[in-house]
Short mmCIF file of C-alpha atoms and ligand atoms in Angstrom, two decimals:
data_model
loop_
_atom_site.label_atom_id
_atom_site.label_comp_id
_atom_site.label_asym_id
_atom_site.label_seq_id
_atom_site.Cartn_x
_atom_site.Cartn_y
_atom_site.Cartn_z
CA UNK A 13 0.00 0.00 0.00
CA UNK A 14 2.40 2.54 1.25
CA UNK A 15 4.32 1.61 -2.40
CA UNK A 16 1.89 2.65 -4.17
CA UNK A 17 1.06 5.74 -2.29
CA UNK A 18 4.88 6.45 -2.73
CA UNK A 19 4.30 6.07 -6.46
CA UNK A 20 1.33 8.49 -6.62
CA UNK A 21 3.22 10.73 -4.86
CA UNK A 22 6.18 10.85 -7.34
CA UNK A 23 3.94 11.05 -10.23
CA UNK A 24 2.24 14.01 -8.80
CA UNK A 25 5.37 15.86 -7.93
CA UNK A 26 7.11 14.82 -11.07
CA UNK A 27 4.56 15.94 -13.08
CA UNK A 28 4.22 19.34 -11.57
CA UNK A 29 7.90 20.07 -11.60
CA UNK A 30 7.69 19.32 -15.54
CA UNK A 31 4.65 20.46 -15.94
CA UNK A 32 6.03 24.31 -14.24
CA UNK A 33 9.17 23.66 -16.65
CA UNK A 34 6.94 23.30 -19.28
CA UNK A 35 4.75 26.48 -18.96
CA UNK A 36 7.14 28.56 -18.36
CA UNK A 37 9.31 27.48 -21.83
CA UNK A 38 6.54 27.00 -24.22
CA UNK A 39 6.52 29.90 -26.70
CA UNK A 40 3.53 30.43 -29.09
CA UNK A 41 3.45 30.29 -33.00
CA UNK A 42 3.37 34.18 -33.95
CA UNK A 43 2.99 34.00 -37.68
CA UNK A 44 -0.02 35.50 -38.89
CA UNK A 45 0.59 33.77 -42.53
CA UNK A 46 -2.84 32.36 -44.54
CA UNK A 47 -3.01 29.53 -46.05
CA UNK A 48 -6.10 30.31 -48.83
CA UNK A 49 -6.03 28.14 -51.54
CA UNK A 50 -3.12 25.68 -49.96
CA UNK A 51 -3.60 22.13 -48.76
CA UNK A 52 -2.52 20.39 -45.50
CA UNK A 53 -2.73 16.83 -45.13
CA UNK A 54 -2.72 16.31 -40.83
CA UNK A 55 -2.21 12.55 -39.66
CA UNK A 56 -3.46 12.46 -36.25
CA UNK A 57 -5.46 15.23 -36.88
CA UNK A 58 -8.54 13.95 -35.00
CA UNK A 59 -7.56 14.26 -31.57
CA UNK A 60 -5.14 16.10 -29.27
CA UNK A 61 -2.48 17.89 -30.54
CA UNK A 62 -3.05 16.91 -34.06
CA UNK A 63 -6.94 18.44 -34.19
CA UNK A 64 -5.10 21.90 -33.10
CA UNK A 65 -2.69 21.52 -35.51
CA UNK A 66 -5.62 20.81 -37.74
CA UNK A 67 -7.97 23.85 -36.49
CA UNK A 68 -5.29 25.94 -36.80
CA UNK A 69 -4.24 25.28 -40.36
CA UNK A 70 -8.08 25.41 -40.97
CA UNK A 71 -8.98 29.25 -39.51
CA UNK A 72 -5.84 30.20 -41.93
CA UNK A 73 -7.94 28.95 -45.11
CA UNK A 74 -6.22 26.47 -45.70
CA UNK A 75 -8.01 22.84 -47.66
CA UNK A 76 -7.74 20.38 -44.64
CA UNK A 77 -7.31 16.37 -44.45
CA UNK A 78 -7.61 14.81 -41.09
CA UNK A 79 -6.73 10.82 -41.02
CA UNK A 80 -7.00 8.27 -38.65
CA UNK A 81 -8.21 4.99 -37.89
CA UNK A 82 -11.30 5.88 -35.96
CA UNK A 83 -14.21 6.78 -38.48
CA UNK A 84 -16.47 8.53 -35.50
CA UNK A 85 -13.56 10.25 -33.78
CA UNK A 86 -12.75 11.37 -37.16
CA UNK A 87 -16.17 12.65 -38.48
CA UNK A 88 -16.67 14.45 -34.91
CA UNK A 89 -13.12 16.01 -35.25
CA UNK A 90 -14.17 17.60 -38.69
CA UNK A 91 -17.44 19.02 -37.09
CA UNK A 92 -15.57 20.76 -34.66
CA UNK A 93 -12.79 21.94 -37.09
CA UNK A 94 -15.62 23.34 -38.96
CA UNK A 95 -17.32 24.59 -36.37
CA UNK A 96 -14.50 26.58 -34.84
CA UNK A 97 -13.33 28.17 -37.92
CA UNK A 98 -16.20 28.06 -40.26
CA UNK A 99 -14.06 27.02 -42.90
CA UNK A 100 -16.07 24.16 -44.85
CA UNK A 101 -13.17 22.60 -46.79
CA UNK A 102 -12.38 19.76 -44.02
CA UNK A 103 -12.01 16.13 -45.36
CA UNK A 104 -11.64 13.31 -43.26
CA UNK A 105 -9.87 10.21 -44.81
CA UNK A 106 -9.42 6.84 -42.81
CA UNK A 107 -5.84 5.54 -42.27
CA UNK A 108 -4.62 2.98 -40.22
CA UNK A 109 -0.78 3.55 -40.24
CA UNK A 110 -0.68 -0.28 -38.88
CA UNK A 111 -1.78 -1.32 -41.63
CA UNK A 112 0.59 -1.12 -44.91
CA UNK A 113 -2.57 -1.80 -47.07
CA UNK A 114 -4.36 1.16 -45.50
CA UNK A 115 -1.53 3.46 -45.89
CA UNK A 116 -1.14 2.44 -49.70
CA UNK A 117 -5.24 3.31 -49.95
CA UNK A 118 -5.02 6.74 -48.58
CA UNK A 119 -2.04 7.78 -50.68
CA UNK A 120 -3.40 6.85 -53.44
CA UNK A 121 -6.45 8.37 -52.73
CA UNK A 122 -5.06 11.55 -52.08
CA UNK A 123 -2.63 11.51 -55.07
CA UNK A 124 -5.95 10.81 -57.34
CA UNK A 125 -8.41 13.76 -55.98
CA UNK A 126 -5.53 16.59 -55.40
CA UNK A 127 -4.20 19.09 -57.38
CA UNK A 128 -1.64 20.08 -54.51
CA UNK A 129 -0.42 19.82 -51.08
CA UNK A 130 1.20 22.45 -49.27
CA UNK A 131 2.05 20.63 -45.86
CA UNK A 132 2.31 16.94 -44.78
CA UNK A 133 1.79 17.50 -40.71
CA UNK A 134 2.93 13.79 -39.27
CA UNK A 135 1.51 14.00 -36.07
CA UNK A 136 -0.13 10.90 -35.58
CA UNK A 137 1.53 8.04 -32.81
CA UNK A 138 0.91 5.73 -30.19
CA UNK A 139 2.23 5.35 -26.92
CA UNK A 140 2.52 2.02 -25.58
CA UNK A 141 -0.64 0.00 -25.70
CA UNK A 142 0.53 -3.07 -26.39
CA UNK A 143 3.43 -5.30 -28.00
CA UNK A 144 2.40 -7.80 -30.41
CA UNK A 145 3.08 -8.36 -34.35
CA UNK A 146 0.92 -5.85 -36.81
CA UNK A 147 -0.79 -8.14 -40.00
CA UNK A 148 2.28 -7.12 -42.03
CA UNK A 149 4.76 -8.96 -39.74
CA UNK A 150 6.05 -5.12 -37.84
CA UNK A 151 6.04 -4.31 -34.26
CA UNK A 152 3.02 -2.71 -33.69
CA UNK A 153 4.04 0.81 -31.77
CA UNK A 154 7.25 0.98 -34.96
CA UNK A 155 4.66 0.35 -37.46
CA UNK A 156 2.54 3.28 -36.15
CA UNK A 157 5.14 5.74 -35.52
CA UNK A 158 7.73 4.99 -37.61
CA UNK A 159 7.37 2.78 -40.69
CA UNK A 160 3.69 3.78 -41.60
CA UNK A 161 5.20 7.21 -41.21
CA UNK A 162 7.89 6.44 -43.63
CA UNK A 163 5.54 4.83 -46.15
CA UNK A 164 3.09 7.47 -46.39
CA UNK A 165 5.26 10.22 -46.96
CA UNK A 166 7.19 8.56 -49.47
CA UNK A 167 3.99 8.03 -51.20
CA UNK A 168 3.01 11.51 -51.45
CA UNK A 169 6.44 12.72 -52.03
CA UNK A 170 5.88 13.19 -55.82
CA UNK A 171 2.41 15.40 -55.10
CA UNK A 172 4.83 17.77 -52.64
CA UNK A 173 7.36 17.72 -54.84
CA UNK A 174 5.28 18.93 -57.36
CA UNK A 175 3.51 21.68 -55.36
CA UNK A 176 6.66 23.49 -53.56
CA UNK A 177 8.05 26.39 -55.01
CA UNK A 178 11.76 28.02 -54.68
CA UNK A 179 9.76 30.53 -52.70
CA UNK A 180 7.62 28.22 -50.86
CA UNK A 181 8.91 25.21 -50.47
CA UNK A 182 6.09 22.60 -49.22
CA UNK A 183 6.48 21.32 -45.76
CA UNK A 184 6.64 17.96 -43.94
CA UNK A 185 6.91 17.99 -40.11
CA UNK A 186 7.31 14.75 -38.34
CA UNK A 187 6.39 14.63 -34.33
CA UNK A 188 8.70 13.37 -32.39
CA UNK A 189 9.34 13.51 -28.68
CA UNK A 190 12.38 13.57 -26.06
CA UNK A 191 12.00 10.14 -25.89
CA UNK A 192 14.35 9.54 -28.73
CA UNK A 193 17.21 9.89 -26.38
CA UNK A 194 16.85 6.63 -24.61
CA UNK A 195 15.78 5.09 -28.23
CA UNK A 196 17.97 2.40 -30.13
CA UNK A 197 18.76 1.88 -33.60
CA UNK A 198 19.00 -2.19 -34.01
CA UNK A 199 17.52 -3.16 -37.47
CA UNK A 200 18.11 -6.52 -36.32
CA UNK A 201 16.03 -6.72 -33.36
CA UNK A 202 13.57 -3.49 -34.61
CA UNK A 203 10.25 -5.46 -34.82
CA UNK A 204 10.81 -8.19 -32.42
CA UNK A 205 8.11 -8.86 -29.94
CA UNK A 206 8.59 -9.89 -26.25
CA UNK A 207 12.03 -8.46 -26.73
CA UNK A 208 11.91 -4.85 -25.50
CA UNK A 209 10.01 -2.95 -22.53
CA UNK A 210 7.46 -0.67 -24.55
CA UNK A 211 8.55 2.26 -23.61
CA UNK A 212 12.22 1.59 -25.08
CA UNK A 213 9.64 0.70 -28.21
CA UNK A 214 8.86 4.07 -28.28
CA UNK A 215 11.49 5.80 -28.18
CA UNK A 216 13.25 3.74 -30.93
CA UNK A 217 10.00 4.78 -32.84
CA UNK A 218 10.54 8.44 -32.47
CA UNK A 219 14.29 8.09 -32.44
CA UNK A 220 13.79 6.57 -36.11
CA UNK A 221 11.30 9.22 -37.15
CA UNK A 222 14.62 11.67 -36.42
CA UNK A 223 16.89 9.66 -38.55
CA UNK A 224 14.69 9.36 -40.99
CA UNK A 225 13.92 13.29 -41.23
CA UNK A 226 17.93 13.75 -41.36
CA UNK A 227 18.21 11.14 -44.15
CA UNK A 228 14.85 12.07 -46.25
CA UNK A 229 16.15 16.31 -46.43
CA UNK A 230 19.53 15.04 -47.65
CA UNK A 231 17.48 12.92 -50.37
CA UNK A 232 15.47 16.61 -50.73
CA UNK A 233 18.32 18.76 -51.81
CA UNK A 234 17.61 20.41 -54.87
CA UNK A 235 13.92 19.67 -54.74
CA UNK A 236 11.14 22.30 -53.20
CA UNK A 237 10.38 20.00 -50.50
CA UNK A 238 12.08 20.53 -46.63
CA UNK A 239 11.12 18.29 -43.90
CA UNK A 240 11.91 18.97 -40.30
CA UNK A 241 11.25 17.17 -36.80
CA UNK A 242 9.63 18.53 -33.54
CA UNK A 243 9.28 17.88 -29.79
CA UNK A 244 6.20 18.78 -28.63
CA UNK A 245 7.06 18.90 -24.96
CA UNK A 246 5.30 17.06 -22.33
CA UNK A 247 1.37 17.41 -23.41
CA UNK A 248 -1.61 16.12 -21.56
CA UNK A 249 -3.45 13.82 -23.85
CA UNK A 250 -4.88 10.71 -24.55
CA UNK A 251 -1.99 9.16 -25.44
CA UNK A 252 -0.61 8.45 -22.01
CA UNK A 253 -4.36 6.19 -21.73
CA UNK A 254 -2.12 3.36 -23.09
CA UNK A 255 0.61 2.91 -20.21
CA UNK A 256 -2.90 0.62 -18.44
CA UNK A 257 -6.54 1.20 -17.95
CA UNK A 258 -6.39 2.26 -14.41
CA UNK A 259 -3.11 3.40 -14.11
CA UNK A 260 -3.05 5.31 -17.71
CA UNK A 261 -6.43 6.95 -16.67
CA UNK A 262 -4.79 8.24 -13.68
CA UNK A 263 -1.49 9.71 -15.04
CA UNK A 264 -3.74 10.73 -17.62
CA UNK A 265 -5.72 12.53 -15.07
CA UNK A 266 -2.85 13.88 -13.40
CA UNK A 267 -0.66 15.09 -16.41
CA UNK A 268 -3.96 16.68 -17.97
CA UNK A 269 -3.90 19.32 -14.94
CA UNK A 270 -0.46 19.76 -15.17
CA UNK A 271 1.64 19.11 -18.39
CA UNK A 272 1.18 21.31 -21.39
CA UNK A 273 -2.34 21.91 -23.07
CA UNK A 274 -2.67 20.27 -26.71
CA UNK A 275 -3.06 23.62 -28.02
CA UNK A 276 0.16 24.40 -26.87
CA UNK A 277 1.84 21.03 -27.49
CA UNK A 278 0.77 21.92 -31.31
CA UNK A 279 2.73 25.54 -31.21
CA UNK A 280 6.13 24.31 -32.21
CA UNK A 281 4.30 21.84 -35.28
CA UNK A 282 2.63 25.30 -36.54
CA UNK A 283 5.64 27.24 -35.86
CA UNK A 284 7.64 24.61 -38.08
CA UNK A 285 4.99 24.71 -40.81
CA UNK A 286 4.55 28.27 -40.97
CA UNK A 287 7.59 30.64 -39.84
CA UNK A 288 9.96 31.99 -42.81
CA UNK A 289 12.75 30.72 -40.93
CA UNK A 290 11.91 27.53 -40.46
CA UNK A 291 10.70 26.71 -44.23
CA UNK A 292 14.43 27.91 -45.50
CA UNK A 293 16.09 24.57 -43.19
CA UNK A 294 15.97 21.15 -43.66
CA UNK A 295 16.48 17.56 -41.73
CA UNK A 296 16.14 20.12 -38.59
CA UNK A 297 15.00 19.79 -35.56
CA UNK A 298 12.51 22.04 -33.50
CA UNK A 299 11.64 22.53 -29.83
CA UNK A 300 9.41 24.89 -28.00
CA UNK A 301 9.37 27.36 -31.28
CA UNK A 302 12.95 27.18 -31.39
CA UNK A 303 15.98 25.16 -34.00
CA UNK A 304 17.30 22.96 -31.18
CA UNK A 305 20.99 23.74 -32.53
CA UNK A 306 22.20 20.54 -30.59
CA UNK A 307 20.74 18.44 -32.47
CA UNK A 308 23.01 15.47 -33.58
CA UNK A 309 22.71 12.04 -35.44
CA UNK A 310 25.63 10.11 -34.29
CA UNK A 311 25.78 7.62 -36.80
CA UNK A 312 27.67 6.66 -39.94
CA UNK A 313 27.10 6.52 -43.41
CA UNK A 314 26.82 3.55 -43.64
CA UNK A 315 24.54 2.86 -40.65
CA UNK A 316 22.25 5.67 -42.27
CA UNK A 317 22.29 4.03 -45.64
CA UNK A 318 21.49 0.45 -44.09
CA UNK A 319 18.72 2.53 -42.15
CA UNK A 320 17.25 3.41 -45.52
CA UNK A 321 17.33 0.16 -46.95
CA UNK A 322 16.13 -1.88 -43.96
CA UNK A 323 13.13 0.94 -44.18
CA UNK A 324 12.11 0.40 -47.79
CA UNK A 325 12.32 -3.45 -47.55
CA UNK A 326 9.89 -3.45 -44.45
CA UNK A 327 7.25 -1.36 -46.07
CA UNK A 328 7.94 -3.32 -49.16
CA UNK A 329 8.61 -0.36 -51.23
N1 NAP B 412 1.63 14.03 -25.31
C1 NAP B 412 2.94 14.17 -25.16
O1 NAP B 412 3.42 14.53 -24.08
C2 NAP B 412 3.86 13.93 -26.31
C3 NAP B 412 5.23 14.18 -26.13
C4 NAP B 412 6.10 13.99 -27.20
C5 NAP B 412 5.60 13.55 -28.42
N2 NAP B 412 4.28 13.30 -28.58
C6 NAP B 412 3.82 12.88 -29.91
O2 NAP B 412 2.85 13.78 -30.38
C7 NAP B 412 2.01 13.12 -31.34
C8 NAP B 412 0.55 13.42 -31.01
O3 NAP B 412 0.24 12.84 -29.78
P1 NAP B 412 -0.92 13.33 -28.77
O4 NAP B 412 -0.25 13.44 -27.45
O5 NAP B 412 -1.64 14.48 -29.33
O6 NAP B 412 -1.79 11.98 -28.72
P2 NAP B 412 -3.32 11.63 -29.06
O7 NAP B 412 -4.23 12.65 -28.46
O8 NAP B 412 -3.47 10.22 -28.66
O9 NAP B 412 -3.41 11.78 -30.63
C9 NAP B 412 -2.78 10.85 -31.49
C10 NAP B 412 -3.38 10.92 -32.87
O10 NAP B 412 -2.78 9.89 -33.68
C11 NAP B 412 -3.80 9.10 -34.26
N3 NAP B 412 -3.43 7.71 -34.46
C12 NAP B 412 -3.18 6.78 -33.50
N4 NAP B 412 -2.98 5.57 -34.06
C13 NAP B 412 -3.09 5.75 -35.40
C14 NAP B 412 -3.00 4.87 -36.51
N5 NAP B 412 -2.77 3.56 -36.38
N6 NAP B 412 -3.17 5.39 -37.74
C15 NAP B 412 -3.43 6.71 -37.90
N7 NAP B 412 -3.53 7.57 -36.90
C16 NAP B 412 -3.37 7.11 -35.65
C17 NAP B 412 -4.92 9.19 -33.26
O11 NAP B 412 -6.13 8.78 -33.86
P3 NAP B 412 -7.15 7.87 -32.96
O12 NAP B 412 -7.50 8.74 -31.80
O13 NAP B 412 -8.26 7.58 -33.88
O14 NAP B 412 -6.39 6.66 -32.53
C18 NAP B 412 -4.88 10.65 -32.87
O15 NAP B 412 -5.51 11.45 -33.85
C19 NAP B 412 2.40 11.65 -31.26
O16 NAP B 412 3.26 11.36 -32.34
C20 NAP B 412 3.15 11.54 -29.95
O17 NAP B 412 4.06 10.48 -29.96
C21 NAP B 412 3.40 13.49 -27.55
C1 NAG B 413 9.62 12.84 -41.34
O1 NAG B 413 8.70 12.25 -42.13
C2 NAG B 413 9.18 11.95 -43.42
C3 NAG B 413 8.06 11.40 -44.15
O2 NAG B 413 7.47 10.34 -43.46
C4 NAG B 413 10.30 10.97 -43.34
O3 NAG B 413 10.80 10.70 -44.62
C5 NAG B 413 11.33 11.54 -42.48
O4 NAG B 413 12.33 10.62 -42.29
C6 NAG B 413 10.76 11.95 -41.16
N1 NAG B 413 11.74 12.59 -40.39
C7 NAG B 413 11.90 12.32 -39.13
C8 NAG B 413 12.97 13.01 -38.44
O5 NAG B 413 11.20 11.57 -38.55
C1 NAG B 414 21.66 0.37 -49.77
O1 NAG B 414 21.06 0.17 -51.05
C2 NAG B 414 21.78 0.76 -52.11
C3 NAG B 414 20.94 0.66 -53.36
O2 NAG B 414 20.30 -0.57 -53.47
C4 NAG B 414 23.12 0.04 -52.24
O3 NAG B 414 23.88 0.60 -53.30
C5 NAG B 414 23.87 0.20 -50.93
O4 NAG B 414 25.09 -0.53 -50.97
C6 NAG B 414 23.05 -0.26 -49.74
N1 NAG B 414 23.79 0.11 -48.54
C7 NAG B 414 23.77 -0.59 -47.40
C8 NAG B 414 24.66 -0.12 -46.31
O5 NAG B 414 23.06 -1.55 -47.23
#
């Protein structure tokens, strides 16, 4: 008993010393740029951070896509969207990034009914509800975060390429999180089940979402496409539901009250998708509004080319 009191207790005082950090760093998107006539596909865009990514984009004028795998989450999140900024030009696409199939579905979807798109917001992730094998063979939580991630935006690559200017490059913006630092780059063990704790899962996810934005702007140069990374902070949101039903409701509880709003979790994802600054870099990474100038990939060549290939041969590209 007296564990588990000692437990709460942490939790609660953990979470408000990170959650006063985190109020007092968080800086807000000031860009006042529209986005009339653009495009913006959001993945995740249905619920926390991703919907205010997603409302925001949508009060600037932009055309709007919200995926997910949740039909009613997602029809609800476009009645809001529309709602709040009474812009009518809000789509809502499935997507299951577990599924390879899915992903290959919406891409090609999208690539058949639009002209253009301005911004690829990659927002959407998992925490850690579970570790067991996808359909397609992956680890579920690197499936979801990482490899779906990779498959879909090499899919619409072409379309972005195609829409970005000298002037105005299109965007991509992957989510990350600080949990990259304890990930692990092992292509050998990557998808294994009953192998890692799921929170080292996670951060190997988000960890490979960084690599990958590193390797995909160097494949960029000398096309009007930049991609960059961001850490959102510590955000209270549904996504911490998955660490257990009674436990995850509680931290959920707990971290709602005191970690970061979503619509401040989403600043630095707007800030990286809208500021001057931050279209003109590439294969960068962005914190609290800010290029996190520390920012290193410690690996070879070699490891980043093998990271590459291992990448394309799981999504069977
Ligand atoms: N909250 C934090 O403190 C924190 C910190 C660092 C990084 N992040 C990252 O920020 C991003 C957004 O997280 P959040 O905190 O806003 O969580 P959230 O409220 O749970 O939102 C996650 C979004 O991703 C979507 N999604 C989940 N599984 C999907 C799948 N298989 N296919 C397509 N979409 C899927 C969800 O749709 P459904 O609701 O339909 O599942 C939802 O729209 C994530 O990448 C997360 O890792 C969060
Ligand atoms: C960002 O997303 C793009 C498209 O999925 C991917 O190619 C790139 O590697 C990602 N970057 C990071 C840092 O995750
Ligand atoms: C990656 O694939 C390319 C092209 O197929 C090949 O030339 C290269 O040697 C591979 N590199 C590694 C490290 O696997």
């Amino acid at each position: 008993m007296s564990v588990i009191l000692l437990i709460i207790e942490i939790i609660i005082i953990g979470g408000m010393i990170v959650g006063l950090y985190q109020k007092n760093t968080n800086l807000m998107c000031k860009s006042k740029r529209r986005l009339d006539g653009k495009t913006a596909v959001v993945i995740g865009g249905t619920a926390g951070m991703g919907l205010e990514i997603a409302a925001d984009f949508a009060h600037r004028g932009a055309k709007v896509i919200i995926a997910c795998p949740i039909e009613e989450e997602g029809q609800q999140a476009k009645k809001i969207i529309i709602k709040s900024s009474n812009n009518e030009n809000i789509v809502f696409k499935l997507l299951d990034l577990a599924s390879l199939q899915s992903v290959r579905s919406f891409a090609a979807d999208i690539l058949k009914t639009e002209e253009r798109l301005d911004l690829l917001i990659n927002n959407a992730g998992v925490g850690t509800p579970g570790d067991f094998l996808t359909r397609d063979g992956m680890n579920f939580i690197m499936q979801v975060n990482y490899f779906g991630i990779f498959l879909v935006t090499m899919l619409l690559l072409p379309l972005l390429k195609k829409t970005g200017t000298e002037s105005e490059p299109s965007r991509i913006v992957n989510t990350s999180s600080v949990m990259h630092k304890i990930g692990r780059l092992d292509f050998k063990n990557w998808n294994k089940v009953g192998y890692w704790y799921k929170i080292q899962i996670y951060g190997n996810s988000k960890l490979c979402l960084l690599v990958f934005t590193r390797e995909l702007a160097k494949r960029l140069k000398g096309t009007n496409v930049v991609v960059n990374a961001v850490d959102p902070g510590a955000v209270g949101t549904k996504i911490f539901q998955s660490a257990g039903v009674s436990f995850g409701s509680f931290v959920t509880f707990i971290f709602m009250i005191l970690f970061k709003q979503p619509w401040e979790g989403a600043q630095t994802a707007i800030y990286t998708a809208m500021s001057l600054r931050a279209g003109q870099v590439s294969g960068q990474f962005f914190k609290n509004c800010q290029l996190n100038k520390n920012f290193n990939i410690p690996y070879d060549e070699e490891t980043l080319q093998r990271f590459w290939n291992e990448s394309i041969e799981c999504v069977k590209l």
